Amino acid sequence: MIMQKNHNKITQGNKHVINMDILRLEDPLILIGEKAGKQARDNGFNYFSHRIKAGFKNTYYIYSKDNIDIKKLTFFKNNIILKDSQRHRHYFFKADYLVINDGYLDVFPTFKNTPLSKGWAPIIYLQHGIISYKKVFFTKVIIMVAFKNSQLR
């Protein structure tokens, strides 16, 4: 049974925070990345590998050709997508959630002529390090998340 997206927002000041129970969909399509696809060693990769090991099949990691951790990613060959590939663009517009670690370049494909006005999925920012909000600029609401291992799903 697939439930509807329930974003269960909490307001802190003028920031909106989303609970990790956003993943009420049985197996939502999620794109995850970090360091613009050039690394796989931070919160983004850890969350990605956790979801795959937990049995979620629709979770994909965005990597670039010059990713310095490519050997680590080959274990997940069915769930990695080359940045800016046709498959990346297809899944980008189809995704239920975009999970970023450092900035929008983590999961966004490069567009030359196609405007982003087609829209995209809600963005989840993996808050890490010192607990304060980074300043990031998007035209859509940014969702900031801080979670513990026990809250990962």
mmCIF file of C-alpha atoms in Angstrom:
data_model
loop_
_atom_site.group_PDB
_atom_site.id
_atom_site.type_symbol
_atom_site.label_atom_id
_atom_site.label_comp_id
_atom_site.label_asym_id
_atom_site.label_seq_id
_atom_site.Cartn_x
_atom_site.Cartn_y
_atom_site.Cartn_z
ATOM 1 C CA MET A 1 0.000 0.000 0.000
ATOM 2 C CA ILE A 2 1.459 3.375 -1.007
ATOM 3 C CA MET A 3 0.538 6.326 1.161
ATOM 4 C CA GLN A 4 0.389 9.893 -0.062
ATOM 5 C CA LYS A 5 3.299 12.205 0.635
ATOM 6 C CA ASN A 6 2.854 13.666 4.086
ATOM 7 C CA HIS A 7 5.415 16.378 4.629
ATOM 8 C CA ASN A 8 4.516 16.966 8.310
ATOM 9 C CA LYS A 9 6.259 20.355 8.494
ATOM 10 C CA ILE A 10 7.443 21.934 11.693
ATOM 11 C CA THR A 11 8.156 25.643 11.756
ATOM 12 C CA GLN A 12 11.204 26.949 13.616
ATOM 13 C CA GLY A 13 11.269 30.715 13.304
ATOM 14 C CA ASN A 14 10.914 31.340 9.582
ATOM 15 C CA LYS A 15 12.503 27.978 8.632
ATOM 16 C CA HIS A 16 10.510 24.895 7.728
ATOM 17 C CA VAL A 17 11.853 21.574 8.936
ATOM 18 C CA ILE A 18 10.553 18.273 7.680
ATOM 19 C CA ASN A 19 10.406 15.157 9.830
ATOM 20 C CA MET A 20 12.109 12.033 8.537
ATOM 21 C CA ASP A 21 8.722 10.319 8.379
ATOM 22 C CA ILE A 22 8.463 11.976 4.957
ATOM 23 C CA LEU A 23 9.323 8.603 3.598
ATOM 24 C CA ARG A 24 5.874 7.226 4.174
ATOM 25 C CA LEU A 25 5.753 6.202 0.562
ATOM 26 C CA GLU A 26 6.512 2.506 0.378
ATOM 27 C CA ASP A 27 9.682 3.042 -1.681
ATOM 28 C CA PRO A 28 9.920 6.643 -2.917
ATOM 29 C CA LEU A 29 12.262 7.529 -5.780
ATOM 30 C CA ILE A 30 15.119 9.414 -4.110
ATOM 31 C CA LEU A 31 18.232 10.939 -5.681
ATOM 32 C CA ILE A 32 21.131 11.488 -3.285
ATOM 33 C CA GLY A 33 24.461 13.187 -3.872
ATOM 34 C CA GLU A 34 27.325 15.067 -2.309
ATOM 35 C CA LYS A 35 30.218 17.256 -3.426
ATOM 36 C CA ALA A 36 28.620 17.671 -6.896
ATOM 37 C CA GLY A 37 29.088 13.947 -7.512
ATOM 38 C CA LYS A 38 32.855 14.045 -6.948
ATOM 39 C CA GLN A 39 32.956 12.124 -3.653
ATOM 40 C CA ALA A 40 31.132 9.370 -1.785
ATOM 41 C CA ARG A 41 32.289 9.668 1.822
ATOM 42 C CA ASP A 42 29.998 12.007 3.739
ATOM 43 C CA ASN A 43 26.418 11.998 5.090
ATOM 44 C CA GLY A 44 24.917 11.668 1.617
ATOM 45 C CA PHE A 45 26.754 8.446 0.848
ATOM 46 C CA ASN A 46 26.100 7.044 4.327
ATOM 47 C CA TYR A 47 22.381 7.705 4.014
ATOM 48 C CA PHE A 48 22.365 6.209 0.500
ATOM 49 C CA SER A 49 24.151 3.016 1.572
ATOM 50 C CA HIS A 50 21.864 2.734 4.611
ATOM 51 C CA ARG A 51 18.751 2.865 2.418
ATOM 52 C CA ILE A 52 20.112 0.282 -0.023
ATOM 53 C CA LYS A 53 21.080 -2.085 2.821
ATOM 54 C CA ALA A 54 17.583 -1.570 4.286
ATOM 55 C CA GLY A 55 16.098 -2.912 1.040
ATOM 56 C CA PHE A 56 14.917 0.268 -0.682
ATOM 57 C CA LYS A 57 15.303 -0.176 -4.427
ATOM 58 C CA ASN A 58 14.376 3.317 -5.684
ATOM 59 C CA THR A 59 17.281 5.159 -4.087
ATOM 60 C CA TYR A 60 20.017 6.391 -6.433
ATOM 61 C CA TYR A 61 23.377 8.035 -5.886
ATOM 62 C CA ILE A 62 24.512 10.682 -8.377
ATOM 63 C CA TYR A 63 28.218 10.476 -9.238
ATOM 64 C CA SER A 64 30.509 12.193 -11.718
ATOM 65 C CA LYS A 65 33.194 10.572 -13.887
ATOM 66 C CA ASP A 66 35.899 12.114 -11.714
ATOM 67 C CA ASN A 67 34.474 10.761 -8.431
ATOM 68 C CA ILE A 68 37.454 9.916 -6.231
ATOM 69 C CA ASP A 69 35.509 7.145 -4.444
ATOM 70 C CA ILE A 70 34.307 5.314 -7.566
ATOM 71 C CA LYS A 71 35.546 1.926 -6.297
ATOM 72 C CA LYS A 72 33.229 2.249 -3.298
ATOM 73 C CA LEU A 73 30.297 2.965 -5.614
ATOM 74 C CA THR A 74 30.777 -0.063 -7.889
ATOM 75 C CA PHE A 75 29.268 -2.247 -5.153
ATOM 76 C CA PHE A 76 25.985 -0.383 -5.765
ATOM 77 C CA LYS A 77 26.134 -0.586 -9.579
ATOM 78 C CA ASN A 78 22.342 -0.845 -10.009
ATOM 79 C CA ASN A 79 21.714 2.260 -7.932
ATOM 80 C CA ILE A 80 24.282 4.762 -9.159
ATOM 81 C CA ILE A 81 23.592 7.287 -11.898
ATOM 82 C CA LEU A 82 26.202 9.212 -13.867
ATOM 83 C CA LYS A 83 25.723 12.950 -13.430
ATOM 84 C CA ASP A 84 24.316 14.705 -16.529
ATOM 85 C CA SER A 85 23.475 11.437 -18.289
ATOM 86 C CA GLN A 86 20.110 10.973 -19.996
ATOM 87 C CA ARG A 87 19.145 8.638 -17.141
ATOM 88 C CA HIS A 88 20.037 11.375 -14.634
ATOM 89 C CA ARG A 89 17.772 13.900 -16.344
ATOM 90 C CA HIS A 90 14.940 11.369 -16.556
ATOM 91 C CA TYR A 91 15.124 10.402 -12.874
ATOM 92 C CA PHE A 92 15.601 14.018 -11.790
ATOM 93 C CA PHE A 93 12.127 15.000 -13.012
ATOM 94 C CA LYS A 94 10.606 11.717 -11.842
ATOM 95 C CA ALA A 95 12.050 11.797 -8.284
ATOM 96 C CA ASP A 96 9.900 12.066 -5.160
ATOM 97 C CA TYR A 97 12.746 13.648 -3.162
ATOM 98 C CA LEU A 98 16.167 15.159 -3.861
ATOM 99 C CA VAL A 99 18.609 14.697 -0.975
ATOM 100 C CA ILE A 100 21.568 17.055 -0.926
ATOM 101 C CA ASN A 101 24.579 17.134 1.341
ATOM 102 C CA ASP A 102 26.422 20.282 0.233
ATOM 103 C CA GLY A 103 24.328 22.153 -2.322
ATOM 104 C CA TYR A 104 21.964 21.777 -5.250
ATOM 105 C CA LEU A 105 24.798 20.673 -7.583
ATOM 106 C CA ASP A 106 24.852 17.387 -5.666
ATOM 107 C CA VAL A 107 21.774 16.115 -7.499
ATOM 108 C CA PHE A 108 20.789 18.681 -10.140
ATOM 109 C CA PRO A 109 21.806 17.925 -13.723
ATOM 110 C CA THR A 110 23.453 20.663 -15.759
ATOM 111 C CA PHE A 111 20.936 22.357 -18.031
ATOM 112 C CA LYS A 112 22.015 24.350 -21.065
ATOM 113 C CA ASN A 113 18.795 25.176 -22.857
ATOM 114 C CA THR A 114 16.128 23.472 -20.764
ATOM 115 C CA PRO A 115 14.841 25.758 -18.023
ATOM 116 C CA LEU A 116 14.156 24.348 -14.598
ATOM 117 C CA SER A 117 10.643 25.733 -14.773
ATOM 118 C CA LYS A 118 9.394 22.175 -15.285
ATOM 119 C CA GLY A 119 9.724 21.856 -11.546
ATOM 120 C CA TRP A 120 11.417 19.317 -9.350
ATOM 121 C CA ALA A 121 10.867 17.271 -6.214
ATOM 122 C CA PRO A 122 11.126 18.609 -2.659
ATOM 123 C CA ILE A 123 14.726 19.075 -1.561
ATOM 124 C CA ILE A 124 16.006 17.554 1.656
ATOM 125 C CA TYR A 125 19.221 19.038 2.990
ATOM 126 C CA LEU A 126 21.172 16.676 5.241
ATOM 127 C CA GLN A 127 22.181 18.955 8.078
ATOM 128 C CA HIS A 128 25.553 17.986 9.469
ATOM 129 C CA GLY A 129 28.400 19.400 11.478
ATOM 130 C CA ILE A 130 27.568 22.412 13.621
ATOM 131 C CA ILE A 131 23.811 22.570 13.992
ATOM 132 C CA SER A 132 22.916 25.798 12.252
ATOM 133 C CA TYR A 133 21.263 26.383 8.934
ATOM 134 C CA LYS A 134 23.423 27.006 5.903
ATOM 135 C CA LYS A 135 22.355 29.815 3.664
ATOM 136 C CA VAL A 136 21.248 28.224 0.427
ATOM 137 C CA PHE A 137 19.289 29.957 -2.254
ATOM 138 C CA PHE A 138 16.524 28.231 -4.198
ATOM 139 C CA THR A 139 13.222 29.380 -5.548
ATOM 140 C CA LYS A 140 11.489 26.550 -3.688
ATOM 141 C CA VAL A 141 11.270 25.828 0.022
ATOM 142 C CA ILE A 142 14.435 24.311 1.429
ATOM 143 C CA ILE A 143 13.958 21.510 3.860
ATOM 144 C CA MET A 144 16.631 21.167 6.523
ATOM 145 C CA VAL A 145 16.948 17.918 8.412
ATOM 146 C CA ALA A 146 18.970 16.860 11.429
ATOM 147 C CA PHE A 147 18.617 13.208 12.368
ATOM 148 C CA LYS A 148 20.204 10.441 14.363
ATOM 149 C CA ASN A 149 20.945 6.906 13.135
ATOM 150 C CA SER A 150 17.876 5.644 14.985
ATOM 151 C CA GLN A 151 15.694 7.965 12.889
ATOM 152 C CA LEU A 152 17.045 6.823 9.521
ATOM 153 C CA ARG A 153 14.629 4.941 7.374
#
